[in-house]
Tab-separated table of C-alpha atoms in Angstrom:
chain	number	residue	atom	x	y	z
A	154	UNK	CA	12.579	-38.474	23.532
A	155	UNK	CA	9.962	-36.850	21.195
A	156	UNK	CA	11.174	-33.774	19.310
A	157	UNK	CA	8.984	-30.717	20.109
A	158	UNK	CA	10.836	-27.803	18.589
A	159	UNK	CA	10.226	-24.178	19.585
A	160	UNK	CA	7.181	-23.216	21.624
A	161	UNK	CA	5.523	-20.577	23.703
A	162	UNK	CA	3.325	-20.642	26.772
A	163	UNK	CA	-0.297	-20.330	25.653
A	164	UNK	CA	-2.236	-17.684	27.741
A	165	UNK	CA	-5.723	-16.368	26.968
A	166	UNK	CA	-4.358	-12.799	26.779
A	167	UNK	CA	-2.105	-13.702	23.809
A	168	UNK	CA	-4.122	-16.516	22.265
A	169	UNK	CA	-4.824	-14.669	18.964
A	170	UNK	CA	-1.149	-13.622	18.770
A	171	UNK	CA	0.182	-17.076	19.294
A	172	UNK	CA	-2.074	-18.437	16.550
A	173	UNK	CA	-0.547	-15.988	14.138
A	174	UNK	CA	3.152	-16.439	15.147
A	175	UNK	CA	5.389	-18.098	12.660
A	176	UNK	CA	7.498	-21.074	13.648
A	177	UNK	CA	5.510	-22.173	16.701
A	178	UNK	CA	5.756	-25.877	16.897
A	179	UNK	CA	3.999	-26.445	20.253
A	180	UNK	CA	2.480	-24.671	23.127
A	181	UNK	CA	2.166	-25.245	26.911
A	182	UNK	CA	-0.996	-24.524	28.861
A	183	UNK	CA	-1.456	-24.282	32.641
A	184	UNK	CA	-3.353	-27.463	33.340
A	185	UNK	CA	-5.545	-26.066	36.133
A	186	UNK	CA	-6.686	-23.219	33.806
A	187	UNK	CA	-8.419	-25.351	31.207
A	188	UNK	CA	-11.596	-27.549	31.447
A	189	UNK	CA	-11.375	-30.743	29.495
A	190	UNK	CA	-14.960	-30.499	28.302
A	191	UNK	CA	-14.724	-26.862	27.189
A	192	UNK	CA	-11.304	-26.280	25.709
A	193	UNK	CA	-10.655	-22.751	24.384
A	194	UNK	CA	-11.342	-22.454	20.638
A	195	UNK	CA	-7.745	-21.177	20.078
A	196	UNK	CA	-6.248	-24.388	21.503
A	197	UNK	CA	-8.655	-26.454	19.433
A	198	UNK	CA	-7.563	-24.596	16.213
A	199	UNK	CA	-3.886	-25.004	17.171
A	200	UNK	CA	-4.384	-28.765	17.624
A	201	UNK	CA	-6.166	-28.976	14.239
A	202	UNK	CA	-3.058	-27.522	12.658
A	203	UNK	CA	-0.862	-30.156	14.296
A	204	UNK	CA	0.525	-28.041	17.039
A	205	UNK	CA	1.317	-30.029	20.151
A	206	UNK	CA	-0.308	-28.918	23.365
A	207	UNK	CA	1.218	-29.932	26.703
A	208	UNK	CA	-0.553	-29.396	30.067
A	209	UNK	CA	1.780	-27.953	32.759
A	210	UNK	CA	0.486	-28.511	36.267
A	211	UNK	CA	1.086	-26.234	39.207
A	212	UNK	CA	-0.937	-27.760	42.138
A	213	UNK	CA	0.144	-31.294	42.700
A	214	UNK	CA	2.890	-30.473	45.191
A	215	UNK	CA	4.867	-33.690	44.609
A	216	UNK	CA	7.657	-32.343	46.915
A	217	UNK	CA	5.213	-32.124	49.819
A	218	UNK	CA	5.062	-34.582	52.718
A	219	UNK	CA	1.599	-35.996	51.766
A	220	UNK	CA	0.949	-38.515	49.045
A	221	UNK	CA	-0.395	-36.905	45.836
A	222	UNK	CA	-4.040	-36.185	45.869
A	223	UNK	CA	-5.956	-38.700	43.849
A	224	UNK	CA	-8.439	-36.102	42.491
A	225	UNK	CA	-5.697	-33.755	41.413
A	226	UNK	CA	-3.988	-36.558	39.655
A	227	UNK	CA	-7.169	-37.693	37.882
A	228	UNK	CA	-7.794	-34.054	36.739
A	229	UNK	CA	-4.312	-33.777	35.299
A	230	UNK	CA	-4.777	-37.141	33.541
A	231	UNK	CA	-8.003	-35.977	32.086
A	232	UNK	CA	-6.482	-32.866	30.742
A	233	UNK	CA	-3.651	-34.781	29.107
A	234	UNK	CA	-6.132	-37.062	27.351
A	235	UNK	CA	-8.368	-34.100	26.259
A	236	UNK	CA	-5.396	-32.293	24.756
A	237	UNK	CA	-3.917	-35.309	23.165
A	238	UNK	CA	-0.652	-34.542	24.968
A	239	UNK	CA	2.478	-36.710	24.601
A	240	UNK	CA	3.519	-35.916	28.270
A	241	UNK	CA	2.466	-33.861	31.212
A	242	UNK	CA	4.725	-31.680	33.350
A	243	UNK	CA	4.736	-30.521	36.995
A	244	UNK	CA	7.203	-29.034	39.531
A	245	UNK	CA	9.579	-30.350	42.173
A	246	UNK	CA	7.976	-28.176	44.878
A	247	UNK	CA	5.606	-28.151	47.806
A	248	UNK	CA	2.539	-25.957	47.703
A	249	UNK	CA	0.666	-26.898	50.858
A	250	UNK	CA	1.472	-28.238	54.367
A	251	UNK	CA	-0.127	-29.176	57.618
A	252	UNK	CA	-3.222	-31.245	57.894
A	253	UNK	CA	-3.747	-34.785	59.222
A	254	UNK	CA	-0.123	-35.853	58.726
A	255	UNK	CA	1.106	-33.166	61.286
A	256	UNK	CA	-2.096	-32.687	63.330
A	257	UNK	CA	-1.874	-28.987	62.464
A	258	UNK	CA	-3.969	-26.578	60.406
A	259	UNK	CA	-3.894	-27.065	56.645
A	260	UNK	CA	-2.156	-24.326	54.885
A	261	UNK	CA	-1.878	-23.349	51.152
A	262	UNK	CA	1.111	-21.456	49.808
A	263	UNK	CA	-0.576	-20.212	46.602
A	264	UNK	CA	2.752	-20.783	44.837
A	265	UNK	CA	5.686	-23.122	44.445
A	266	UNK	CA	8.107	-23.588	47.300
A	267	UNK	CA	11.483	-25.295	47.381
A	268	UNK	CA	11.922	-28.760	48.996
A	269	UNK	CA	14.941	-29.407	51.076
A	270	UNK	CA	17.643	-31.281	49.183
A	271	UNK	CA	17.934	-34.107	51.760
A	272	UNK	CA	17.653	-37.858	51.686
A	273	UNK	CA	14.422	-37.812	53.441
A	274	UNK	CA	12.882	-35.320	51.068
A	275	UNK	CA	14.297	-37.277	48.092
A	276	UNK	CA	12.824	-40.574	49.234
A	277	UNK	CA	9.436	-38.976	49.881
A	278	UNK	CA	9.627	-37.326	46.463
A	279	UNK	CA	10.513	-40.614	44.753
A	280	UNK	CA	7.522	-42.335	46.104
A	281	UNK	CA	5.193	-39.449	45.297
A	282	UNK	CA	6.513	-39.344	41.726
A	283	UNK	CA	5.894	-43.134	41.378
A	284	UNK	CA	2.290	-42.597	42.611
A	285	UNK	CA	1.888	-39.904	39.912
A	286	UNK	CA	3.449	-42.040	37.167
A	287	UNK	CA	1.019	-44.803	37.937
A	288	UNK	CA	-1.991	-42.503	37.707
A	289	UNK	CA	-1.049	-40.685	34.474
A	290	UNK	CA	-1.664	-42.024	30.978
A	291	UNK	CA	1.467	-40.422	29.594
A	292	UNK	CA	5.002	-39.782	30.722
A	293	UNK	CA	5.684	-37.221	33.508
A	294	UNK	CA	8.450	-34.607	33.470
A	295	UNK	CA	9.309	-32.400	36.497
A	296	UNK	CA	10.678	-28.923	36.541
A	297	UNK	CA	13.445	-27.439	38.777
A	298	UNK	CA	11.964	-24.350	40.467
A	299	UNK	CA	13.223	-20.905	41.302
A	300	UNK	CA	14.071	-20.384	45.018
A	301	UNK	CA	14.064	-17.266	47.110
A	302	UNK	CA	15.404	-19.029	50.206
A	303	UNK	CA	17.478	-22.102	51.121
A	304	UNK	CA	16.928	-24.816	53.634
A	305	UNK	CA	19.459	-25.348	56.300
A	306	UNK	CA	21.238	-28.755	56.478
A	307	UNK	CA	20.890	-29.612	52.803
A	308	UNK	CA	22.795	-32.772	51.671
A	309	UNK	CA	22.694	-32.668	47.907
A	310	UNK	CA	23.434	-30.238	45.109
A	311	UNK	CA	20.568	-29.447	42.787
A	312	UNK	CA	22.207	-31.379	39.936
A	313	UNK	CA	22.797	-34.452	42.208
A	314	UNK	CA	19.258	-34.323	43.617
A	315	UNK	CA	17.744	-34.332	40.144
A	316	UNK	CA	20.135	-36.968	38.885
A	317	UNK	CA	19.229	-39.310	41.744
A	318	UNK	CA	15.501	-38.569	41.180
A	319	UNK	CA	15.791	-39.673	37.551
A	320	UNK	CA	17.899	-42.730	38.400
A	321	UNK	CA	15.306	-43.966	40.932
A	322	UNK	CA	12.071	-43.287	39.146
A	323	UNK	CA	12.787	-42.884	35.432
A	324	UNK	CA	10.894	-39.535	35.472
A	325	UNK	CA	11.831	-36.963	32.799
A	326	UNK	CA	13.094	-33.423	33.413
A	327	UNK	CA	11.795	-30.016	32.398
A	328	UNK	CA	14.894	-27.825	32.910
A	329	UNK	CA	14.185	-24.210	33.449
A	330	UNK	CA	17.320	-22.305	32.628
A	331	UNK	CA	15.791	-19.085	34.109
A	332	UNK	CA	15.446	-20.901	37.336
A	333	UNK	CA	19.071	-21.947	37.197
A	334	UNK	CA	19.903	-18.265	36.916
A	335	UNK	CA	17.598	-17.363	39.782
A	336	UNK	CA	19.221	-19.912	41.993
A	337	UNK	CA	22.658	-18.612	40.964
A	338	UNK	CA	21.766	-15.027	42.113
A	339	UNK	CA	19.770	-15.987	45.191
A	340	UNK	CA	21.686	-19.035	46.449
A	341	UNK	CA	25.136	-18.714	44.850
A	342	UNK	CA	24.767	-21.921	42.867
A	343	UNK	CA	26.803	-22.338	39.646
A	344	UNK	CA	24.448	-23.170	36.584
A	345	UNK	CA	27.292	-24.848	34.711
A	346	UNK	CA	27.942	-27.258	37.620
A	347	UNK	CA	24.312	-27.980	37.881
A	348	UNK	CA	24.191	-28.774	34.078
A	349	UNK	CA	27.214	-30.958	34.352
A	350	UNK	CA	25.546	-33.240	37.088
A	351	UNK	CA	22.265	-33.566	35.152
A	352	UNK	CA	21.314	-36.687	33.213
A	353	UNK	CA	20.856	-34.733	30.102
A	354	UNK	CA	19.240	-37.429	28.165
A	355	UNK	CA	16.290	-37.260	30.573
A	356	UNK	CA	15.403	-33.706	29.462
A	357	UNK	CA	11.906	-33.554	27.891
A	358	UNK	CA	12.122	-29.828	27.162
A	359	UNK	CA	13.399	-26.538	28.476
A	360	UNK	CA	11.845	-23.392	29.834
A	361	UNK	CA	13.132	-19.892	29.162
A	362	UNK	CA	11.767	-16.849	30.947
A	363	UNK	CA	12.598	-13.359	32.228
A	364	UNK	CA	12.635	-11.730	35.668
A	365	UNK	CA	14.132	-8.821	37.547
A	366	UNK	CA	16.551	-8.137	40.319
A	367	UNK	CA	15.696	-6.110	43.493
A	368	UNK	CA	17.927	-5.548	46.456
A	369	UNK	CA	20.178	-8.390	45.289
A	370	UNK	CA	17.400	-10.852	44.906
A	371	UNK	CA	16.303	-12.247	41.544
A	372	UNK	CA	12.463	-12.600	41.038
A	373	UNK	CA	11.413	-15.141	38.373
A	374	UNK	CA	8.465	-12.931	37.320
A	375	UNK	CA	7.622	-14.295	33.875
A	376	UNK	CA	6.690	-10.679	33.136
A	377	UNK	CA	9.981	-9.273	31.836
A	378	UNK	CA	12.249	-9.775	28.814
A	379	UNK	CA	14.553	-12.789	28.951
A	380	UNK	CA	17.944	-11.387	30.106
A	381	UNK	CA	21.289	-12.295	28.496
A	382	UNK	CA	22.542	-14.469	31.444
A	383	UNK	CA	19.491	-16.740	30.999
A	384	UNK	CA	20.275	-17.030	27.200
A	385	UNK	CA	23.939	-17.835	28.073
A	386	UNK	CA	22.819	-20.789	30.225
A	387	UNK	CA	20.674	-22.029	27.367
A	388	UNK	CA	23.741	-21.785	25.124
A	389	UNK	CA	25.701	-23.763	27.568
A	390	UNK	CA	23.027	-26.412	27.771
A	391	UNK	CA	23.020	-26.633	23.900
A	392	UNK	CA	26.739	-27.445	23.942
A	393	UNK	CA	25.997	-30.504	26.081
A	394	UNK	CA	22.800	-31.791	24.514
A	395	UNK	CA	20.324	-30.959	21.805
A	396	UNK	CA	17.040	-30.302	23.945
A	397	UNK	CA	13.981	-31.917	22.404
A	398	UNK	CA	12.110	-28.630	22.865
A	399	UNK	CA	12.459	-25.189	24.177
A	400	UNK	CA	9.598	-22.862	25.292
A	401	UNK	CA	9.259	-19.181	26.111
A	402	UNK	CA	7.178	-18.457	29.225
A	403	UNK	CA	5.350	-15.139	29.699
A	404	UNK	CA	2.497	-14.850	32.191
A	405	UNK	CA	1.978	-11.156	32.701
A	406	UNK	CA	2.671	-7.703	31.281
A	407	UNK	CA	2.457	-9.117	27.769
A	408	UNK	CA	4.307	-6.964	25.188
A	409	UNK	CA	3.444	-6.584	21.542
A	410	UNK	CA	3.578	-9.807	19.568
A	411	UNK	CA	6.564	-8.601	17.687
A	412	UNK	CA	8.543	-8.407	20.879
A	413	UNK	CA	7.675	-12.019	21.734
A	414	UNK	CA	8.658	-13.062	18.264
A	415	UNK	CA	12.085	-11.403	18.823
A	416	UNK	CA	12.492	-13.201	22.154
A	417	UNK	CA	11.804	-16.462	20.274
A	418	UNK	CA	14.393	-15.545	17.663
A	419	UNK	CA	16.939	-14.903	20.442
A	420	UNK	CA	16.211	-18.290	21.921
A	421	UNK	CA	16.790	-20.021	18.583
A	422	UNK	CA	19.954	-17.981	18.126
A	423	UNK	CA	21.248	-19.043	21.587
A	424	UNK	CA	20.599	-22.676	20.686
A	425	UNK	CA	22.379	-22.337	17.372
A	426	UNK	CA	25.422	-20.742	19.084
A	427	UNK	CA	25.611	-23.662	21.472
A	428	UNK	CA	25.329	-26.266	18.709
A	429	UNK	CA	28.190	-24.510	16.891
A	430	UNK	CA	30.563	-24.847	19.821
A	431	UNK	CA	32.650	-27.965	20.773
A	432	UNK	CA	30.429	-30.492	22.474
A	433	UNK	CA	30.634	-30.734	26.277
A	434	UNK	CA	29.918	-33.924	28.094
A	435	UNK	CA	27.841	-34.149	31.258
A	436	UNK	CA	29.194	-35.691	34.401
A	437	UNK	CA	26.106	-37.873	35.020
A	438	UNK	CA	24.639	-40.260	32.477
A	439	UNK	CA	21.507	-42.283	33.122
A	440	UNK	CA	19.807	-44.810	30.790
A	441	UNK	CA	16.459	-43.209	31.317
A	442	UNK	CA	14.762	-44.873	28.425
A	443	UNK	CA	15.584	-48.394	29.934
A	444	UNK	CA	14.263	-47.779	33.409
A	445	UNK	CA	11.165	-49.492	34.455
A	446	UNK	CA	9.543	-46.285	35.753
A	447	UNK	CA	9.762	-44.585	32.455
A	448	UNK	CA	6.136	-44.560	30.993
A	449	UNK	CA	5.332	-44.839	27.382
A	450	UNK	CA	2.224	-43.099	26.070
A	451	UNK	CA	-0.847	-45.042	26.935
A	452	UNK	CA	0.959	-47.853	28.563
A	453	UNK	CA	1.171	-48.910	32.203
A	454	UNK	CA	4.360	-50.341	33.684
A	455	UNK	CA	4.568	-52.510	36.690
A	456	UNK	CA	7.506	-50.623	38.056
A	457	UNK	CA	5.399	-47.549	38.598
A	458	UNK	CA	3.360	-49.212	41.339
A	459	UNK	CA	3.912	-47.827	44.861
A	460	UNK	CA	3.507	-49.568	48.158
A	461	UNK	CA	0.698	-47.508	49.495
A	462	UNK	CA	0.916	-49.210	52.889
A	463	UNK	CA	4.083	-47.494	53.802
A	464	UNK	CA	2.744	-43.942	53.080
A	465	UNK	CA	1.637	-41.468	55.661
A	466	UNK	CA	-1.883	-40.239	55.950
A	467	UNK	CA	-2.915	-38.127	52.992
A	468	UNK	CA	-4.681	-34.823	53.393
A	469	UNK	CA	-7.448	-35.590	50.992
A	470	UNK	CA	-8.846	-33.279	48.319
A	471	UNK	CA	-8.748	-29.606	49.108
A	472	UNK	CA	-10.852	-28.431	46.201
A	473	UNK	CA	-9.938	-25.420	43.940
A	474	UNK	CA	-8.418	-25.713	40.494
A	475	UNK	CA	-5.498	-23.412	40.721
A	476	UNK	CA	-2.612	-23.139	43.115
A	477	UNK	CA	-2.803	-19.462	43.098
A	478	UNK	CA	-6.168	-19.521	44.681
A	479	UNK	CA	-5.061	-21.337	47.832
A	480	UNK	CA	-6.136	-19.958	51.189
A	481	UNK	CA	-3.858	-18.580	53.844
A	482	UNK	CA	-6.017	-19.071	56.980
A	483	UNK	CA	-4.835	-21.110	59.907
A	484	UNK	CA	-1.772	-20.820	62.047
A	485	UNK	CA	0.973	-23.301	63.001
A	486	UNK	CA	0.581	-25.471	66.119
A	487	UNK	CA	3.150	-23.720	68.192
A	488	UNK	CA	6.103	-25.921	67.031
A	489	UNK	CA	7.551	-23.447	64.580
A	490	UNK	CA	11.183	-23.884	65.255
A	491	UNK	CA	13.020	-25.733	62.502
A	492	UNK	CA	16.629	-26.817	62.933
A	493	UNK	CA	18.881	-28.401	60.358
A	494	UNK	CA	19.042	-31.746	62.090
A	495	UNK	CA	15.335	-32.496	62.025
A	496	UNK	CA	15.136	-36.000	63.310
A	497	UNK	CA	12.501	-35.605	65.912
A	498	UNK	CA	9.467	-37.909	65.850
A	499	UNK	CA	6.752	-35.709	67.158
A	500	UNK	CA	8.436	-32.840	69.043
A	501	UNK	CA	8.264	-29.247	68.093
A	502	UNK	CA	11.500	-28.948	66.321
A	503	UNK	CA	11.345	-29.469	62.583
A	504	UNK	CA	14.325	-29.862	60.302
A	505	UNK	CA	14.466	-30.339	56.644
A	506	UNK	CA	15.219	-33.967	56.901
A	507	UNK	CA	17.369	-36.466	58.752
A	508	UNK	CA	20.546	-37.874	57.227
A	509	UNK	CA	20.530	-41.310	55.905
A	510	UNK	CA	22.098	-43.713	53.491
A	511	UNK	CA	18.750	-44.716	52.002
A	512	UNK	CA	18.516	-45.043	48.301
A	513	UNK	CA	16.983	-47.868	46.239
A	514	UNK	CA	17.504	-51.501	46.274
A	515	UNK	CA	17.721	-53.366	43.060
A	516	UNK	CA	20.077	-53.108	40.101
A	517	UNK	CA	17.994	-52.040	37.214
A	518	UNK	CA	17.332	-48.347	37.325
A	519	UNK	CA	14.079	-48.026	39.313
A	520	UNK	CA	14.167	-50.049	42.528
A	521	UNK	CA	12.374	-50.267	45.860
A	522	UNK	CA	12.914	-47.687	48.570
A	523	UNK	CA	15.340	-49.145	51.087
A	524	UNK	CA	14.025	-47.024	54.026
A	525	UNK	CA	10.502	-46.865	55.469
A	526	UNK	CA	8.921	-43.636	54.151
A	527	UNK	CA	6.253	-43.045	56.759
A	528	UNK	CA	8.643	-41.508	59.383
A	529	UNK	CA	10.315	-39.366	56.679
A	530	UNK	CA	6.830	-38.068	55.690
A	531	UNK	CA	6.142	-36.980	59.245
A	532	UNK	CA	9.608	-35.282	59.681
A	533	UNK	CA	9.269	-33.532	56.334
A	534	UNK	CA	5.671	-32.601	57.010
A	535	UNK	CA	6.517	-30.894	60.291
A	536	UNK	CA	9.316	-29.000	58.717
A	537	UNK	CA	7.239	-27.809	55.882
A	538	UNK	CA	4.331	-26.850	58.060
A	539	UNK	CA	6.617	-24.709	60.162
A	540	UNK	CA	8.107	-23.051	57.082
A	541	UNK	CA	4.753	-22.328	55.448
A	542	UNK	CA	3.148	-21.189	58.781
A	543	UNK	CA	5.890	-18.581	59.060
A	544	UNK	CA	5.331	-17.460	55.498
A	545	UNK	CA	1.566	-17.197	55.398
A	546	UNK	CA	0.455	-17.022	58.997
A	547	UNK	CA	3.028	-14.915	60.693
A	548	UNK	CA	4.480	-17.518	63.105
A	549	UNK	CA	8.228	-17.236	63.856
A	550	UNK	CA	10.798	-18.006	61.210
A	551	UNK	CA	12.096	-21.407	61.846
A	552	UNK	CA	15.666	-21.752	63.189
A	553	UNK	CA	18.471	-21.867	60.726
A	554	UNK	CA	16.518	-19.979	57.910
A	555	UNK	CA	17.588	-16.562	56.616
A	556	UNK	CA	15.056	-14.214	58.085
A	557	UNK	CA	15.488	-11.606	55.486
A	558	UNK	CA	14.988	-14.036	52.571
A	559	UNK	CA	11.987	-15.530	54.308
A	560	UNK	CA	10.540	-12.075	54.565
A	561	UNK	CA	11.067	-11.560	50.786
A	562	UNK	CA	9.327	-14.939	50.185
A	563	UNK	CA	6.449	-14.032	52.421
A	564	UNK	CA	5.835	-10.745	50.544
A	565	UNK	CA	6.102	-12.526	47.213
A	566	UNK	CA	3.430	-15.037	48.268
A	567	UNK	CA	1.245	-12.199	49.466
A	568	UNK	CA	1.658	-10.476	46.142
A	569	UNK	CA	0.814	-13.679	44.291
A	570	UNK	CA	-2.416	-13.883	46.219
A	571	UNK	CA	-3.306	-10.316	45.738
A	572	UNK	CA	-2.739	-10.795	42.052
A	573	UNK	CA	-5.236	-13.783	41.882
A	574	UNK	CA	-7.751	-11.738	43.875
A	575	UNK	CA	-7.333	-8.773	41.377
A	576	UNK	CA	-8.068	-11.102	38.399
A	577	UNK	CA	-11.060	-13.021	39.778
A	578	UNK	CA	-12.594	-10.282	41.819
A	579	UNK	CA	-11.184	-6.896	40.719
A	580	UNK	CA	-13.792	-4.986	42.672
A	581	UNK	CA	-12.708	-6.567	46.081
A	582	UNK	CA	-9.637	-4.442	46.608
A	583	UNK	CA	-11.606	-1.309	46.074
A	584	UNK	CA	-14.271	-2.507	48.471
A	585	UNK	CA	-11.782	-3.426	51.221
A	586	UNK	CA	-9.856	-0.162	50.596
A	587	UNK	CA	-13.033	1.808	51.127
A	588	UNK	CA	-13.521	0.336	54.508
């Protein structure tokens, strides 16, 4: 795995400060926020100095029920090539639902939502990842996300879900230790147990970020200082593996450059403390480098090909360049109840996924899906449409979900959309308020 070192998320608001910061080995840029033909001068200067730039996508929705959109994949590939990136990264999340697959209105979340950790969802995700790997010119790494709510009827822990994903696709991992902390507070999950289950040698790099707690819920804001518990998880990770790279994320409420530099120093110190402690071994080991699905830069592998004939109907291109700008119009189609079983084939009940013994055939890392994916896509699509409809269109909360947490998530999505509007059309809230 390529060594990256210490990095920071490049944002236009802190571009000048990032250029002047000492010890910055690489930066990450939100892929949808740059245009390949008109890269910011700051990024060009960083590249000329030998600073690695990695595009970080937010709009593919690889955890969704539909196959990845070809135009979005092409756009991500174009950005990777324009930046000379050694890899690209995305999220294990869904960001839209509805459409042709479920014969319901298309809905955009405007942010990342958790996928159910079930066999159905994992099978769909694996196929989507293979489609993405086949379309991208460089390796792909996927990030664990922060969740405000849980799906009922989940079958796998986060660590096991990620481990099986790597085993079956050869995809690399972007581990966000702040998101592990978020899921500890919000879902009661033990970060140490998650780390113990991960295939650590698959880690491409690590995210570190801050957040805040309100009414017992942790919000991964990327607008607050990195708290001690997040640094402690980073130290724990460093006792198990030397991560190729670690990056500080900050998206809003940017402090003075000196404060960002102090946070970077705290990250380096947390890593050093971990390295100084006795090594801990992970519970799951996977020979990622030898799997057929692991892509080398500029090379295509036959194992990344996906049987398109088994896929469900895609939703096509939806336009727009940022996930945050997604619309919220439309309502669910009446079937908004979602139970944990979720094995229906066209009824109004939608569960996270049916149980199954699926997995992959073959004995060499990446194999062929043993179960047909089309039916799984439909089940997953109905469930995700019901969830998203309740979050953005006001339909009833699906059965089995925590109504309080779903309310927190709905308000968080509304705040995200309002934030996007405030940035791109600051006069609009004033105009609407005047009416």
